Short mmCIF file of C-alpha atoms in Angstrom, two decimals:
data_model
loop_
_atom_site.label_atom_id
_atom_site.label_comp_id
_atom_site.label_asym_id
_atom_site.label_seq_id
_atom_site.Cartn_x
_atom_site.Cartn_y
_atom_site.Cartn_z
CA UNK A 3 0.00 0.00 0.00
CA UNK A 4 2.27 2.81 -1.18
CA UNK A 5 -0.19 4.79 -3.30
CA UNK A 6 -0.28 8.44 -2.27
CA UNK A 7 -3.58 10.23 -1.86
CA UNK A 8 -4.35 13.79 -0.76
CA UNK A 9 -6.49 14.78 2.21
CA UNK A 10 -7.66 18.17 3.48
CA UNK A 11 -6.43 19.00 7.00
CA UNK A 12 -8.09 21.92 8.71
CA UNK A 13 -6.03 23.28 11.60
CA UNK A 14 -6.95 25.76 14.29
CA UNK A 15 -4.57 28.71 14.15
CA UNK A 16 -4.03 31.20 16.95
CA UNK A 17 -1.23 33.73 17.20
CA UNK A 18 -1.48 35.55 20.55
CA UNK A 19 0.46 38.52 19.17
CA UNK A 20 -1.90 39.13 16.23
CA UNK A 21 -5.21 37.30 16.68
CA UNK A 22 -8.11 38.27 18.93
CA UNK A 23 -9.51 34.77 18.53
CA UNK A 24 -8.53 31.58 16.69
CA UNK A 25 -9.50 30.71 13.10
CA UNK A 26 -9.18 27.64 10.90
CA UNK A 27 -6.71 27.20 8.04
CA UNK A 28 -6.88 24.41 5.45
CA UNK A 29 -3.99 22.47 3.94
CA UNK A 30 -3.85 19.79 1.24
CA UNK A 31 -1.63 17.02 2.58
CA UNK A 32 -0.40 13.93 0.71
CA UNK A 33 -0.56 10.71 2.72
CA UNK A 34 -0.07 6.98 2.41
CA UNK A 35 -1.59 4.06 4.30
CA UNK A 36 0.68 4.50 7.32
CA UNK A 37 0.68 8.30 7.69
CA UNK A 38 -0.41 9.38 11.17
CA UNK A 39 -2.26 12.62 11.88
CA UNK A 40 0.94 13.82 13.60
CA UNK A 41 2.95 13.12 10.43
CA UNK A 42 0.32 15.10 8.52
CA UNK A 43 0.97 18.07 10.82
CA UNK A 44 4.73 17.60 10.40
CA UNK A 45 4.27 17.65 6.62
CA UNK A 46 2.48 21.00 6.93
CA UNK A 47 5.26 22.42 9.11
CA UNK A 48 8.04 21.12 6.85
CA UNK A 49 6.55 21.94 3.44
CA UNK A 50 3.58 24.32 3.66
CA UNK A 51 3.75 26.62 6.70
CA UNK A 52 6.71 26.54 9.08
CA UNK A 53 4.90 28.69 11.63
CA UNK A 54 2.43 25.95 12.59
CA UNK A 55 3.06 25.14 16.26
CA UNK A 56 2.26 21.86 18.03
CA UNK A 57 3.74 19.54 20.66
CA UNK A 58 5.07 16.06 19.99
CA UNK A 59 7.93 13.84 21.01
CA UNK A 60 8.03 10.04 20.88
CA UNK A 61 5.70 9.26 17.92
CA UNK A 62 4.73 5.96 19.55
CA UNK A 63 1.94 6.70 22.01
CA UNK A 64 3.96 6.66 25.21
CA UNK A 65 5.18 10.22 25.90
CA UNK A 66 1.72 11.77 25.99
CA UNK A 67 2.76 15.04 24.29
CA UNK A 68 0.84 15.02 21.01
CA UNK A 69 -2.79 14.99 22.20
CA UNK A 70 -5.13 16.98 19.93
CA UNK A 71 -8.82 17.15 19.16
CA UNK A 72 -9.19 15.19 15.90
CA UNK A 73 -12.62 15.78 14.38
CA UNK A 74 -13.89 16.73 17.84
CA UNK A 75 -12.47 13.71 19.67
CA UNK A 76 -9.45 13.78 21.99
CA UNK A 77 -6.75 11.60 20.40
CA UNK A 78 -3.00 11.07 20.46
CA UNK A 79 -2.19 12.37 16.98
CA UNK A 80 0.59 9.79 16.57
CA UNK A 81 -1.91 7.04 17.30
CA UNK A 82 -4.51 8.22 14.77
CA UNK A 83 -4.20 7.69 11.03
CA UNK A 84 -5.22 9.93 8.12
CA UNK A 85 -6.48 6.91 6.14
CA UNK A 86 -9.35 6.52 8.60
CA UNK A 87 -10.72 9.99 7.75
CA UNK A 88 -10.30 9.87 3.96
CA UNK A 89 -12.14 10.94 1.78
CA UNK A 90 -13.53 13.33 4.40
CA UNK A 91 -11.40 16.08 5.86
CA UNK A 92 -9.63 16.13 9.22
CA UNK A 93 -10.17 19.03 11.58
CA UNK A 94 -7.44 19.40 14.22
CA UNK A 95 -7.85 21.60 17.29
CA UNK A 96 -5.94 21.95 20.56
CA UNK A 97 -7.19 19.76 23.42
CA UNK A 98 -10.52 21.10 24.69
CA UNK A 99 -10.94 22.89 28.03
CA UNK A 100 -7.35 24.17 28.22
CA UNK A 101 -6.26 27.73 27.42
CA UNK A 102 -4.64 27.94 23.96
CA UNK A 103 -1.13 29.41 23.94
CA UNK A 104 -0.51 29.23 20.20
CA UNK A 105 -2.04 27.13 17.38
CA UNK A 106 -2.34 23.59 18.81
CA UNK A 107 -0.31 24.21 21.97
CA UNK A 108 -2.26 24.34 25.23
CA UNK A 109 -1.29 25.66 28.65
CA UNK A 110 -0.88 22.47 30.73
CA UNK A 111 0.26 24.21 33.90
CA UNK A 112 -3.10 23.80 35.70
CA UNK A 113 -2.55 20.03 35.62
CA UNK A 114 1.21 19.82 36.10
CA UNK A 115 1.61 22.62 38.62
CA UNK A 116 -1.65 22.40 40.59
CA UNK A 117 -3.74 19.25 40.14
CA UNK A 118 -0.98 16.63 39.94
CA UNK A 119 1.09 17.85 42.94
CA UNK A 120 -2.10 18.23 45.00
CA UNK A 121 -2.70 14.45 45.06
CA UNK A 122 0.85 13.66 46.21
CA UNK A 123 1.72 11.29 43.36
CA UNK A 124 4.31 9.21 45.17
CA UNK A 125 4.30 6.40 47.73
CA UNK A 126 3.78 7.80 51.24
CA UNK A 127 5.02 5.08 53.62
CA UNK A 128 3.74 4.76 57.20
CA UNK A 129 7.25 5.39 58.43
CA UNK A 130 10.49 5.89 56.54
CA UNK A 131 12.59 2.72 56.56
CA UNK A 132 16.38 2.91 56.39
CA UNK A 133 17.88 1.48 53.19
CA UNK A 134 19.38 -1.33 55.24
CA UNK A 135 15.87 -2.60 56.01
CA UNK A 136 15.68 -3.81 52.40
CA UNK A 137 13.03 -3.57 49.73
CA UNK A 138 9.26 -3.52 50.15
CA UNK A 139 7.74 -6.82 49.18
CA UNK A 140 4.54 -6.98 47.16
CA UNK A 141 2.53 -9.96 45.96
CA UNK A 142 1.25 -10.16 42.35
CA UNK A 143 -2.26 -9.70 43.72
CA UNK A 144 -1.29 -6.48 45.54
CA UNK A 145 0.47 -5.31 42.36
CA UNK A 146 -2.60 -5.87 40.19
CA UNK A 147 -4.72 -3.68 42.48
CA UNK A 148 -3.03 -0.53 41.19
CA UNK A 149 -1.17 -1.57 38.01
CA UNK A 150 -3.88 -0.41 35.58
CA UNK A 151 -4.04 3.05 37.19
CA UNK A 152 -0.25 3.40 37.05
CA UNK A 153 -0.34 3.30 33.24
CA UNK A 154 -1.32 6.98 32.94
CA UNK A 155 1.00 8.96 30.62
CA UNK A 156 -0.36 12.43 31.59
CA UNK A 157 -1.51 13.10 28.02
CA UNK A 158 -4.57 15.03 29.28
CA UNK A 159 -6.98 13.47 26.75
CA UNK A 160 -9.29 12.70 29.70
CA UNK A 161 -9.39 16.38 30.72
CA UNK A 162 -10.29 17.30 27.15
CA UNK A 163 -13.06 14.67 27.36
CA UNK A 164 -14.43 15.90 30.69
CA UNK A 165 -17.16 18.58 30.41
CA UNK A 166 -17.11 18.98 34.19
CA UNK A 167 -13.49 20.17 33.97
CA UNK A 168 -14.44 22.53 31.15
CA UNK A 169 -17.34 23.97 33.12
CA UNK A 170 -15.64 23.98 36.54
CA UNK A 171 -11.85 24.20 36.11
CA UNK A 172 -11.37 23.71 39.88
CA UNK A 173 -12.40 20.03 39.50
CA UNK A 174 -9.31 17.93 40.30
CA UNK A 175 -10.12 15.90 37.20
CA UNK A 176 -9.83 12.34 35.85
CA UNK A 177 -6.06 11.73 35.53
CA UNK A 178 -5.13 13.28 38.88
CA UNK A 179 -7.89 11.39 40.72
CA UNK A 180 -7.01 8.11 38.96
CA UNK A 181 -3.38 8.61 39.97
CA UNK A 182 -4.51 9.34 43.52
CA UNK A 183 -6.26 5.97 43.49
CA UNK A 184 -3.12 4.38 42.03
CA UNK A 185 -1.19 5.35 45.20
CA UNK A 186 -4.04 4.79 47.66
CA UNK A 187 -4.47 1.27 46.26
CA UNK A 188 -0.75 0.47 46.61
CA UNK A 189 0.02 -1.86 49.55
CA UNK A 190 3.25 0.07 50.30
CA UNK A 191 1.37 3.36 50.62
CA UNK A 192 -0.25 4.68 53.81
CA UNK A 193 -1.08 8.11 52.45
CA UNK A 194 -4.91 8.09 52.53
CA UNK A 195 -4.97 10.67 55.32
CA UNK A 196 -2.74 13.19 53.53
CA UNK A 197 -4.72 12.85 50.28
CA UNK A 198 -8.27 12.58 51.65
CA UNK A 199 -8.90 16.32 51.87
CA UNK A 200 -8.47 16.66 48.09
CA UNK A 201 -10.38 13.42 47.42
CA UNK A 202 -13.36 14.19 49.68
CA UNK A 203 -13.79 17.77 48.45
CA UNK A 204 -16.58 19.01 46.21
CA UNK A 205 -13.82 19.49 43.61
CA UNK A 206 -12.53 15.97 44.32
CA UNK A 207 -14.38 12.75 43.45
CA UNK A 208 -17.74 14.47 44.06
CA UNK A 209 -17.11 16.84 41.16
CA UNK A 210 -17.56 13.87 38.81
CA UNK A 211 -21.04 13.26 37.36
CA UNK A 212 -19.99 10.06 35.58
CA UNK A 213 -20.15 11.28 32.02
CA UNK A 214 -17.65 8.46 31.46
CA UNK A 215 -16.03 9.86 28.30
CA UNK A 216 -12.62 10.03 30.04
CA UNK A 217 -12.42 6.23 30.15
CA UNK A 218 -13.59 6.05 26.54
CA UNK A 219 -10.75 8.21 25.18
CA UNK A 220 -7.91 7.03 27.45
CA UNK A 221 -5.21 5.57 25.15
CA UNK A 222 -3.79 3.48 28.02
CA UNK A 223 -7.09 2.01 29.31
CA UNK A 224 -6.57 3.52 32.75
CA UNK A 225 -10.34 3.88 33.25
CA UNK A 226 -10.35 7.07 35.36
CA UNK A 227 -14.16 6.99 35.67
CA UNK A 228 -13.87 3.68 37.50
CA UNK A 229 -11.13 4.95 39.82
CA UNK A 230 -13.14 8.06 40.71
CA UNK A 231 -16.46 6.34 41.26
CA UNK A 232 -15.01 3.57 43.42
CA UNK A 233 -13.65 6.32 45.61
CA UNK A 234 -17.08 7.90 46.06
CA UNK A 235 -17.77 4.77 48.15
CA UNK A 236 -14.46 5.19 50.03
CA UNK A 237 -15.17 8.89 50.57
CA UNK A 238 -18.60 8.09 52.03
CA UNK A 239 -17.13 5.49 54.37
CA UNK A 240 -14.45 7.99 55.39
CA UNK A 241 -17.18 10.54 56.18
CA UNK A 242 -18.95 8.08 58.48
CA UNK A 243 -15.65 7.01 60.03
CA UNK A 244 -15.88 3.35 59.00
CA UNK A 245 -13.15 3.36 56.35
CA UNK A 246 -10.37 2.59 58.83
CA UNK A 247 -12.00 -0.75 59.68
CA UNK A 248 -12.32 -1.76 56.05
CA UNK A 249 -9.02 -0.35 54.81
CA UNK A 250 -6.56 -1.26 57.59
CA UNK A 251 -3.54 -0.19 55.52
CA UNK A 252 -4.73 3.41 55.22
CA UNK A 253 -7.30 5.64 56.84
CA UNK A 254 -6.05 6.43 60.30
CA UNK B 20 4.41 29.06 33.40
CA UNK B 21 5.37 32.60 32.43
CA UNK B 22 2.63 35.16 31.89
CA UNK B 23 1.38 34.61 28.34
CA UNK B 24 -1.76 35.71 26.59
CA UNK B 25 -3.95 32.67 26.09
CA UNK B 26 -7.32 32.05 24.48
CA UNK B 27 -9.99 30.21 26.49
CA UNK B 28 -12.63 28.66 24.25
CA UNK B 29 -16.26 29.05 25.34
CA UNK B 30 -18.20 26.01 26.66
CA UNK B 31 -21.52 27.13 25.19
CA UNK B 32 -23.40 24.27 23.51
CA UNK B 33 -20.75 21.72 24.58
CA UNK B 34 -23.17 18.81 24.85
CA UNK B 35 -24.47 19.18 21.29
CA UNK B 36 -20.97 18.76 19.82
CA UNK B 37 -20.50 15.07 20.62
CA UNK B 38 -23.07 12.23 20.41
CA UNK B 39 -21.56 10.78 23.61
CA UNK B 40 -22.54 13.96 25.49
CA UNK B 41 -26.00 14.02 23.89
CA UNK B 42 -26.59 10.49 25.25
CA UNK B 43 -25.30 11.63 28.65
CA UNK B 44 -27.73 14.56 28.72
CA UNK B 45 -30.65 12.28 27.78
CA UNK B 46 -29.57 9.88 30.55
CA UNK B 47 -29.53 12.68 33.14
CA UNK B 48 -32.68 14.30 31.73
CA UNK B 49 -34.63 11.03 31.85
CA UNK B 50 -34.36 11.07 35.64
CA UNK B 51 -36.74 14.07 35.64
CA UNK B 52 -39.51 11.80 34.29
CA UNK B 53 -38.66 9.26 36.99
CA UNK B 54 -38.94 11.94 39.68
CA UNK B 55 -42.32 13.19 38.37
CA UNK B 56 -43.60 9.60 38.21
CA UNK B 57 -42.54 9.01 41.82
CA UNK B 58 -44.30 12.24 42.88
CA UNK B 59 -47.54 11.12 41.19
CA UNK B 60 -47.33 7.80 43.12
CA UNK B 61 -46.73 9.69 46.39
CA UNK B 62 -49.75 11.91 45.72
CA UNK B 63 -51.74 8.69 45.18
CA UNK B 64 -50.65 7.45 48.60
CA UNK B 65 -51.70 10.76 50.16
CA UNK B 66 -55.12 10.62 48.44
CA UNK B 67 -55.57 7.01 49.64
CA UNK B 68 -55.09 8.19 53.22
CA UNK B 69 -57.80 10.83 52.71
CA UNK B 70 -60.60 8.36 52.04
CA UNK B 71 -62.41 6.63 49.20
CA UNK B 72 -63.62 9.72 47.34
CA UNK B 73 -60.16 11.24 47.23
CA UNK B 74 -58.65 7.95 46.05
CA UNK B 75 -61.23 7.56 43.26
CA UNK B 76 -60.54 11.16 42.18
CA UNK B 77 -56.85 10.35 41.85
CA UNK B 78 -57.66 7.18 39.85
CA UNK B 79 -59.91 9.20 37.54
CA UNK B 80 -57.19 11.82 37.00
CA UNK B 81 -54.83 9.04 35.84
CA UNK B 82 -57.16 8.21 32.92
CA UNK B 83 -56.84 11.73 31.49
CA UNK B 84 -55.11 11.64 28.04
CA UNK B 85 -52.33 13.94 29.30
CA UNK B 86 -51.69 11.50 32.15
CA UNK B 87 -51.63 8.52 29.77
CA UNK B 88 -49.27 10.34 27.39
CA UNK B 89 -46.99 11.21 30.30
CA UNK B 90 -46.94 7.62 31.56
CA UNK B 91 -45.99 6.28 28.12
CA UNK B 92 -43.22 8.88 27.91
CA UNK B 93 -42.09 8.03 31.44
CA UNK B 94 -42.02 4.31 30.60
CA UNK B 95 -39.82 4.97 27.57
CA UNK B 96 -37.40 7.34 29.30
CA UNK B 97 -37.18 5.25 32.48
CA UNK B 98 -36.47 2.20 30.30
CA UNK B 99 -33.60 4.12 28.69
CA UNK B 100 -32.47 5.31 32.14
CA UNK B 101 -32.37 1.71 33.39
CA UNK B 102 -30.33 0.69 30.34
CA UNK B 103 -27.77 3.50 30.88
CA UNK B 104 -27.74 2.77 34.64
CA UNK B 105 -26.49 -0.74 34.02
CA UNK B 106 -24.10 0.41 31.30
CA UNK B 107 -22.27 2.60 33.88
CA UNK B 108 -22.70 0.13 36.77
CA UNK B 109 -19.26 -1.49 36.19
CA UNK B 110 -17.71 1.94 36.86
CA UNK B 111 -19.52 2.39 40.18
CA UNK B 112 -19.59 -1.21 41.46
CA UNK B 113 -17.23 -1.97 44.33
CA UNK B 114 -14.18 -4.01 43.44
CA UNK B 115 -15.52 -7.52 44.03
CA UNK B 116 -13.32 -10.48 43.25
CA UNK B 117 -14.70 -13.96 42.67
CA UNK B 118 -12.37 -16.97 42.79
CA UNK B 119 -9.38 -14.62 42.57
CA UNK B 120 -10.66 -12.85 39.44
CA UNK B 121 -12.47 -9.57 38.90
CA UNK B 122 -16.05 -9.94 37.79
CA UNK B 123 -16.19 -9.11 34.04
CA UNK B 124 -18.01 -5.86 33.15
CA UNK B 125 -20.36 -7.73 30.81
CA UNK B 126 -21.62 -9.83 33.72
CA UNK B 127 -22.49 -6.77 35.85
CA UNK B 128 -24.22 -4.99 32.95
CA UNK B 129 -25.96 -8.07 31.52
CA UNK B 130 -26.93 -9.45 34.93
CA UNK B 131 -28.36 -6.11 36.00
CA UNK B 132 -30.39 -5.74 32.81
CA UNK B 133 -31.77 -9.28 33.11
CA UNK B 134 -32.66 -8.64 36.77
CA UNK B 135 -34.47 -5.40 35.82
CA UNK B 136 -36.39 -7.15 33.06
CA UNK B 137 -37.26 -10.12 35.35
CA UNK B 138 -38.42 -7.84 38.19
CA UNK B 139 -40.54 -5.80 35.75
CA UNK B 140 -42.25 -8.94 34.43
CA UNK B 141 -42.92 -10.20 37.99
CA UNK B 142 -44.41 -6.83 39.05
CA UNK B 143 -46.52 -6.67 35.88
CA UNK B 144 -47.92 -10.17 36.47
CA UNK B 145 -48.75 -9.35 40.12
CA UNK B 146 -50.44 -6.03 39.24
CA UNK B 147 -52.30 -7.38 36.22
CA UNK B 148 -53.57 -10.74 37.43
CA UNK B 149 -53.17 -11.11 41.18
#
């Protein structure tokens, strides 16, 4: 399959120094069977308009940098192929719900500087052990309790899929809450108490109305909607003071 | 992040832009019909406590075409609500393991739907013939 076809790519353009608001610009881009949407954007930058600005790095769906709205759906652009949109056109926008800095580049600082640090994304042990005490042991069963939630690559597709985050930007949001569950569910971690204030808040798990689109778009099958809604039960038990009996490793 | 001028896109009409969100809004909206239906039943209970005449008045009001139209609409929307309820149940169900394995999502959704259907048939038979 080496035959080259041409597809129309419509890109949202925004130059903060000139534009009051964004507009769309169309490009005719040649593609083959294995051309990703990201490669389409790279073709535009290399051959048609060098000023087009977008983030990318690994090109293999693990760095989480190249998330864009592709025809209205949050996607990793390296993981999405132009052939699937032909003969229609492809409309590429920056990830929804984030402020646009330039063209397809969004301001991620709300997540990386506020939301993510707020959930303390690291193992909080009950007490620090000296190195000489050796490693923490964990059974495969204990490992599987959090493994799925540890697969998050911080690509923010779930935030672009979450209307609650768009409407109420204070909502801690899917990835941060799923990562909070990843640590709370870890047998080595005793950090429930230091994270519970964020979890129990109106902007924590209770800010979720189970739209469920976050889990639908997650490229790593983390299932943030599941992580959040399981913790509505934990939050309720915490409120009534019964969590510490059920979760002996955490809560108190 | 340094101070930069950014553009924040408006949220207006967000739910019309994606069929997934349209289905979500119908799911949430269908609960309004459920609430109204429950209120009508509660009013019936109140009228029952007020004596035979009041009760018969309530029964008569139910036969009004508007009431019948509403109840058909409520049946449809509550049916859809039940379907969506079980579709999201695997997300809200506690983490139950059976014989060392997690219960598959299909079993929670399918089992719930079958239980709803079974319970509806049982209630219908009791109300209609018993």
